[in-house]
């Protein structure tokens, strides 16, 4: 499953390098968060325990690992793949589920606050692209059902 | 200068309209040719949408870029996340013609086409590169000399660098250059480029988000920063809102959090109320008072002349 999302050859290099471990803000500051252990388990095919772990949601996607990586690959790819797998199985933090539901319903993660805009003398906000987004979402879902996963 | 659309993003408009206000005040004062564009949606947020469905993430961002492509406009955003997401998708599609064709096949159904011609910039590198540090400096009536600011770049202002290509991703300089142009000192400190950690709040790990905020705030207190200056609504949420929540629980850091546009606007002569500074949750009073004190104090030379002119002084 993970091999469709990840380049295992690059990950093998990651396992021997560990540069990102020494720069990652979560590795440096969150107890138990260790990219080295996750990569080792993915390479051994033993990643199931990470799917339900809170640690995979502690990757901040700051792209620091990507920038320091001599392969420009980065540990975050491994975390994204694990989170996608968790989402497919419905094992996401409740707030992720709420945010996703709002996104697919409105195309946004929040609406402009009109009373505050008035107080600040802000102009009318640009019109939302909601209707067109919902139509496109329908097109996307139909194509996905027909062909698997378009644009992935 | 080419006309551009401002991509405000969801967070600024739904939670911090006063940041939109200060951005507009500065853009208007600089006479920037910006336009309000209809039809945008969420960029979309990477940590949410990309984790769940990479295909929909790509398609939604491509649609937003297609809107400005059609109007032959560029995009400038005061949100680091929005620009980073749009630019990441645009760069992916530009190097993968097959994927671009597939995305355009879907966009065609709603009458759009992603060309990827629009330039996608964050406000800070845009101000630095397109407006110019000297142009901004020339407009400052009341500078910030004597003030010591800590900059928080915000990870997505310049990362991922293959997509944004706007500054050194590990040693950025442009934000610092603008702060120095305003006359202030930009402090160097070990956690300067550390991620704010706000993402942890979005995955129900609030205590961890506070833990990350605390690390930087403690350091800023130790080095005596007069304010934390940033230009990202998510980082603003982390340092203003969460600092306020900690303050309410008795853990006070007292570090005012300012948007870069707040500073530029104040320096240009706008008043705190013009920038909506009263909406900030952590009190910006100490920052304003120190700044005012610095300007009301007579220069040493003026004092000396005054003393020498007193009768019988010599």
XYZ file of C-alpha atoms in Angstrom:
466
model
C 0.000 0.000 0.000
C 2.624 2.561 1.040
C 4.815 1.727 -1.945
C 2.356 3.561 -4.228
C 2.960 6.753 -2.255
C 6.633 6.431 -1.336
C 9.970 5.935 -3.037
C 11.546 3.145 -1.006
C 14.977 3.619 -2.571
C 15.080 7.199 -1.311
C 13.771 6.101 2.072
C 16.620 3.600 2.377
C 19.015 6.497 2.007
C 16.984 8.367 4.654
C 17.451 5.475 7.052
C 21.214 5.840 6.776
C 21.313 9.654 6.890
C 19.108 10.957 9.708
C 19.950 14.637 9.026
C 16.285 15.614 9.337
C 16.122 14.124 12.813
C 18.518 16.806 13.991
C 16.599 19.739 12.514
C 12.920 18.679 12.746
C 11.098 20.894 15.304
C 8.891 18.010 16.404
C 11.847 15.626 16.849
C 13.643 18.254 18.888
C 10.721 19.189 21.094
C 8.107 16.418 21.259
C 8.831 13.359 23.324
C 8.493 10.092 21.431
C 8.468 11.685 17.971
C 11.225 9.952 16.031
C 11.431 9.873 12.219
C 14.174 7.230 12.392
C 11.881 4.679 14.024
C 9.061 5.356 11.547
C 11.308 5.005 8.495
C 12.822 1.805 9.864
C 9.349 0.331 10.377
C 8.112 1.383 6.931
C 11.113 -0.264 5.285
C 10.505 -3.439 7.312
C 6.805 -3.421 6.299
C 5.908 -3.053 9.939
C 4.125 0.323 9.857
C 0.624 -0.644 11.057
C 1.219 0.617 14.568
C 1.878 4.132 13.238
C -1.505 4.402 11.507
C -3.274 4.887 14.819
C -0.416 6.784 16.481
C -0.843 10.446 17.445
C 2.762 10.960 16.339
C 1.956 10.900 12.615
C -0.168 14.038 13.138
C 2.701 15.803 14.919
C 4.609 16.370 11.685
C 4.163 20.142 11.237
C 4.768 20.064 7.469
C 7.265 22.888 7.919
C 9.365 21.428 5.069
C 12.551 21.867 7.071
C 13.415 18.207 6.466
C 12.820 18.622 2.752
C 15.206 21.587 2.564
C 18.032 20.009 4.507
C 17.691 16.666 2.694
C 20.350 16.083 0.052
C 17.757 14.103 -1.912
C 15.215 16.959 -1.499
C 12.871 14.218 -0.382
C 12.339 14.555 3.321
C 10.767 12.584 6.068
C 7.476 14.458 5.682
C 6.670 12.332 2.636
C 6.610 9.278 4.877
C 4.349 11.041 7.369
C 1.980 12.281 4.645
C 1.685 8.734 3.270
C 0.862 7.384 6.731
C -1.707 10.129 7.363
C -3.358 9.491 3.988
C -3.610 5.820 4.868
C -5.068 6.713 8.274
C -7.607 9.039 6.607
C -8.631 6.286 4.156
C -9.373 4.090 7.147
C -11.223 6.904 8.909
C -8.669 7.160 11.734
C -8.225 10.933 11.834
C -8.324 13.432 14.704
C -11.923 14.760 15.043
C -10.875 18.256 13.997
C -9.445 16.977 10.716
C -12.780 15.285 10.025
C -14.688 18.502 10.848
C -12.384 20.606 8.656
C -12.673 18.154 5.763
C -16.473 18.104 6.017
C -16.609 21.895 5.924
C -14.204 22.020 2.985
C -16.169 19.606 0.788
C -19.425 21.339 1.702
C -18.378 24.983 1.196
C -14.980 24.997 -0.538
C -13.647 27.024 2.381
C -12.529 26.577 5.968
C -14.401 29.612 7.266
C -16.509 32.495 5.967
C -15.736 36.234 6.144
C -17.123 37.797 9.361
C -19.415 40.512 8.106
C -20.108 42.560 11.299
C -16.368 42.925 11.980
C -15.774 43.899 8.347
C -18.371 46.636 8.697
C -16.791 47.950 11.888
C -13.395 48.057 10.179
C -14.893 49.690 7.048
C -13.692 46.823 4.889
C -15.234 46.434 1.424
C -17.443 43.518 0.390
C -15.302 40.385 0.142
C -14.873 38.731 -3.255
C -17.710 36.335 -4.110
C -17.162 32.730 -3.064
C -16.368 30.099 -5.672
C -18.518 27.585 -3.792
C -20.994 26.700 -6.573
C -18.303 26.093 -9.181
C -16.177 24.202 -6.645
C -19.069 21.867 -5.798
C -19.658 21.205 -9.484
C -15.958 20.438 -9.953
C -16.002 18.187 -6.905
C -18.838 16.221 -8.508
C -16.851 15.913 -11.746
C -13.783 14.799 -9.771
C -15.669 12.184 -7.788
C -17.289 10.804 -10.887
C -13.924 10.542 -12.664
C -12.350 8.997 -9.569
C -15.062 6.374 -9.444
C -14.537 5.651 -13.137
C -10.759 5.652 -13.320
C -9.474 5.193 -9.793
C -7.650 8.238 -8.570
C -7.257 11.009 -11.138
C -4.585 13.637 -10.636
C -2.905 11.665 -7.846
C 3.960 47.066 -11.889
C 1.647 44.289 -13.113
C -1.835 44.164 -11.591
C -2.377 41.447 -9.041
C -5.199 39.739 -7.180
C -4.957 39.514 -3.403
C -5.528 35.980 -2.176
C -6.792 36.626 1.367
C -7.405 32.981 2.287
C -9.940 31.631 4.780
C -8.166 32.361 8.075
C -7.634 36.117 7.668
C -11.197 36.761 6.504
C -12.910 34.423 8.944
C -10.858 35.164 12.054
C -8.637 38.213 11.660
C -10.279 40.848 9.421
C -8.117 43.492 11.136
C -5.077 41.909 9.468
C -6.831 42.426 6.133
C -7.395 46.027 7.220
C -3.735 46.766 7.928
C -2.675 45.015 4.715
C -5.110 47.159 2.710
C -4.011 50.366 4.457
C -0.387 49.701 3.471
C -1.170 48.542 -0.075
C -3.354 51.625 -0.651
C -0.744 53.973 0.782
C 1.902 52.457 -1.496
C -0.486 52.764 -4.460
C -0.204 49.066 -5.345
C -2.359 47.921 -8.283
C -4.366 45.202 -6.581
C -7.777 43.842 -7.517
C -10.517 42.002 -5.721
C -11.284 38.784 -7.566
C -14.439 36.677 -7.336
C -14.526 32.915 -7.276
C -11.622 31.831 -5.074
C -12.069 28.976 -2.617
C -9.752 27.701 0.136
C -6.220 27.441 -1.318
C -6.644 24.502 -0.072
C -4.959 23.913 3.260
C -2.278 21.282 2.753
C -2.249 19.698 6.180
C -5.953 19.024 5.893
C -6.878 18.425 2.255
C -3.607 16.994 0.912
C -3.407 14.443 3.698
C -6.861 13.153 2.888
C -6.967 13.467 -0.899
C -3.967 14.627 -2.921
C -6.008 14.676 -6.141
C -8.609 17.086 -4.776
C -5.880 19.247 -3.238
C -4.212 19.547 -6.642
C -7.442 20.227 -8.499
C -8.709 22.896 -6.083
C -5.421 24.819 -6.105
C -5.190 24.528 -9.903
C -8.695 26.012 -10.199
C -7.739 29.017 -8.038
C -4.661 29.658 -10.194
C -6.732 29.165 -13.377
C -8.981 32.079 -12.301
C -6.078 34.548 -12.330
C -4.456 32.916 -15.364
C -7.571 33.773 -17.314
C -7.527 37.391 -16.105
C -3.772 37.674 -16.740
C -3.170 38.693 -13.128
C -0.562 37.604 -10.597
C -1.377 36.643 -7.017
C -0.018 38.233 -3.851
C -1.099 36.889 -0.475
C -0.523 37.995 3.114
C -0.896 34.300 4.089
C 2.169 32.060 3.842
C 0.150 28.832 3.722
C -2.005 29.949 0.798
C 0.964 30.949 -1.359
C 2.947 27.854 -0.474
C 0.046 25.553 -1.348
C -0.792 27.268 -4.630
C 2.878 27.412 -5.665
C 3.529 23.781 -4.738
C 0.662 22.569 -6.915
C 1.595 24.955 -9.747
C 5.187 23.689 -9.742
C 4.013 20.058 -9.696
C 1.787 20.618 -12.706
C 4.367 22.625 -14.632
C 6.892 19.783 -14.531
C 4.365 17.029 -15.241
C 2.534 17.612 -18.535
C 0.521 14.385 -18.136
C -0.814 15.455 -14.788
C -1.484 18.963 -16.066
C -3.494 17.543 -18.948
C -5.467 15.336 -16.588
C -6.237 18.279 -14.270
C -7.211 20.474 -17.214
C -9.497 17.719 -18.470
C -11.459 18.044 -15.225
C -11.257 21.859 -15.067
C -12.671 22.065 -18.589
C -15.967 20.810 -17.198
C -16.302 24.090 -15.279
C -14.854 26.224 -18.075
C -11.376 26.710 -16.602
C -7.828 26.029 -17.716
C -4.674 25.951 -15.596
C -1.815 27.545 -17.527
C 0.485 28.273 -14.599
C 1.490 31.696 -15.931
C 0.497 33.716 -12.886
C 3.301 34.662 -10.523
C 2.412 33.578 -6.988
C 4.028 35.678 -4.257
C 3.834 36.112 -0.545
C 3.490 39.739 0.538
C 6.897 39.941 2.277
C 9.136 38.886 -0.635
C 6.798 40.870 -2.909
C 7.351 44.047 -0.866
C 11.082 43.344 -0.846
C 11.516 42.503 -4.534
C 8.753 44.338 -6.387
C 8.065 47.403 -4.250
C 11.620 47.697 -2.949
C 13.056 48.258 0.501
C 14.122 51.812 -0.339
C 10.649 52.764 -1.576
C 9.202 51.601 1.733
C 11.940 53.357 3.692
C 11.256 56.611 1.865
C 7.629 56.494 3.019
C 8.431 56.068 6.715
C 7.717 59.248 8.655
C 8.360 57.879 12.110
C 10.861 55.051 12.158
C 11.477 52.329 14.714
C 15.023 53.191 15.736
C 15.785 51.918 19.200
C 13.243 49.076 18.867
C 14.350 45.443 18.967
C 12.093 43.098 17.027
C 12.061 39.327 16.762
C 10.973 38.161 13.321
C 9.068 34.943 12.883
C 9.307 34.145 9.163
C 6.696 31.384 9.096
C 7.822 28.169 7.410
C 5.729 28.516 4.277
C 6.897 31.983 3.349
C 9.934 30.449 1.608
C 9.433 26.684 1.814
C 9.246 24.481 -0.199
C 11.950 26.405 -2.041
C 11.622 24.455 -5.305
C 8.127 25.922 -5.662
C 8.512 29.390 -4.118
C 12.069 30.282 -5.196
C 11.985 33.559 -3.286
C 14.638 33.475 -0.533
C 17.128 31.120 1.093
C 14.865 28.474 2.696
C 17.215 27.909 5.624
C 18.751 31.380 5.976
C 16.172 33.853 4.673
C 17.039 37.557 4.644
C 14.206 39.530 3.027
C 11.976 40.015 6.084
C 15.063 41.108 8.059
C 15.938 43.633 5.370
C 12.491 45.241 5.584
C 12.635 45.418 9.383
C 16.048 47.107 9.201
C 14.707 49.532 6.610
C 12.119 50.573 9.213
C 15.029 51.507 11.474
C 14.654 48.652 13.960
C 17.059 45.944 15.058
C 16.143 42.457 13.836
C 17.223 40.134 16.621
C 19.123 36.909 16.017
C 18.092 34.050 18.294
C 18.304 30.242 18.166
C 14.587 29.570 17.540
C 14.192 32.289 14.899
C 13.322 29.797 12.148
C 11.562 27.253 14.328
C 8.040 26.369 13.188
C 5.342 28.045 15.319
C 3.637 24.692 15.953
C 0.106 25.936 15.284
C -0.602 22.854 13.156
C -0.871 20.866 16.377
C -4.032 22.768 17.280
C -5.592 21.562 14.035
C -5.099 17.916 15.018
C -6.563 18.170 18.528
C -3.191 18.473 20.280
C -3.690 21.853 21.943
C -1.296 21.193 24.841
C 1.449 20.388 22.359
C 0.679 23.575 20.402
C 1.091 25.569 23.628
C 4.300 23.678 24.396
C 5.747 24.793 21.040
C 4.568 28.408 21.471
C 6.081 28.533 24.942
C 9.563 27.576 23.678
C 9.807 30.641 21.436
C 7.986 33.042 23.772
C 10.315 32.155 26.655
C 13.296 32.870 24.465
C 11.870 36.208 23.294
C 11.323 37.242 26.881
C 14.885 36.270 27.738
C 16.420 38.313 24.912
C 14.137 41.294 25.594
C 12.274 41.523 22.282
C 9.944 44.531 22.081
C 7.595 42.602 19.785
C 7.292 39.517 17.648
C 6.741 40.482 14.013
C 5.270 38.038 11.505
C 3.151 37.871 8.352
C 1.132 34.649 8.502
C -2.375 34.276 10.012
C -1.661 30.787 11.300
C 1.506 31.877 13.134
C -0.422 34.934 14.340
C -3.103 32.633 15.770
C -0.445 30.640 17.557
C 1.442 33.538 19.105
C -1.339 36.046 19.766
C -4.315 33.826 20.577
C -2.486 31.029 22.321
C -0.217 33.436 24.200
C -3.392 35.160 25.416
C -4.868 31.821 26.519
C -1.699 31.109 28.515
C -1.810 34.622 29.975
C -5.374 33.986 31.147
C -4.114 30.907 32.963
C -1.505 33.010 34.757
C 1.473 32.374 32.494
C 2.371 35.836 31.229
C 4.987 36.471 28.537
C 3.856 39.962 27.495
C 5.229 39.732 23.943
C 3.135 41.921 21.605
C 2.526 40.261 18.222
C 2.457 42.506 15.163
C 1.798 41.874 11.494
C 4.472 43.391 9.267
C 1.804 45.623 7.727
C 0.941 46.964 11.212
C 4.506 48.199 11.569
C 4.785 49.664 8.086
C 1.427 51.424 8.492
C 2.340 52.892 11.874
C 5.699 54.016 10.501
C 3.907 55.734 7.612
C 1.933 57.761 10.120
C -1.302 55.790 10.400
C -2.823 55.496 13.863
C -3.158 52.250 15.864
C -6.932 52.370 15.336
C -6.459 52.641 11.549
C -4.664 49.280 11.705
C -7.193 47.622 14.056
C -4.525 47.129 16.734
C -7.140 47.046 19.509
C -8.287 43.672 18.146
C -4.964 42.029 19.057
C -5.500 39.883 22.126
C -2.047 40.326 23.640
C -1.719 43.983 24.655
C 0.330 45.973 22.148
C 0.398 48.935 24.574
C 3.935 48.342 25.915
C 5.276 48.286 22.358
C 3.463 51.513 21.407
C 4.539 53.255 24.622
C 8.217 52.406 24.133
C 8.052 53.533 20.525
C 6.398 56.833 21.504
C 8.939 57.367 24.300
C 11.767 56.862 21.830
C 10.352 59.578 19.607
C 9.386 62.065 22.292
C 12.800 61.985 23.962
C 14.896 64.928 22.752
C 18.123 64.012 21.041
C 21.311 64.228 23.204
C 22.529 67.156 21.096
C 19.305 69.090 21.689
C 19.618 68.550 25.443
C 23.229 69.719 25.453
C 22.411 72.892 23.498
C 19.533 73.584 25.881
C 21.739 73.215 28.921
C 24.487 75.367 27.464
C 22.005 78.136 26.728
C 20.914 78.429 30.337
C 22.090 81.684 31.815
C 25.343 81.283 33.682
C 25.984 77.820 32.301
C 29.446 78.718 31.145
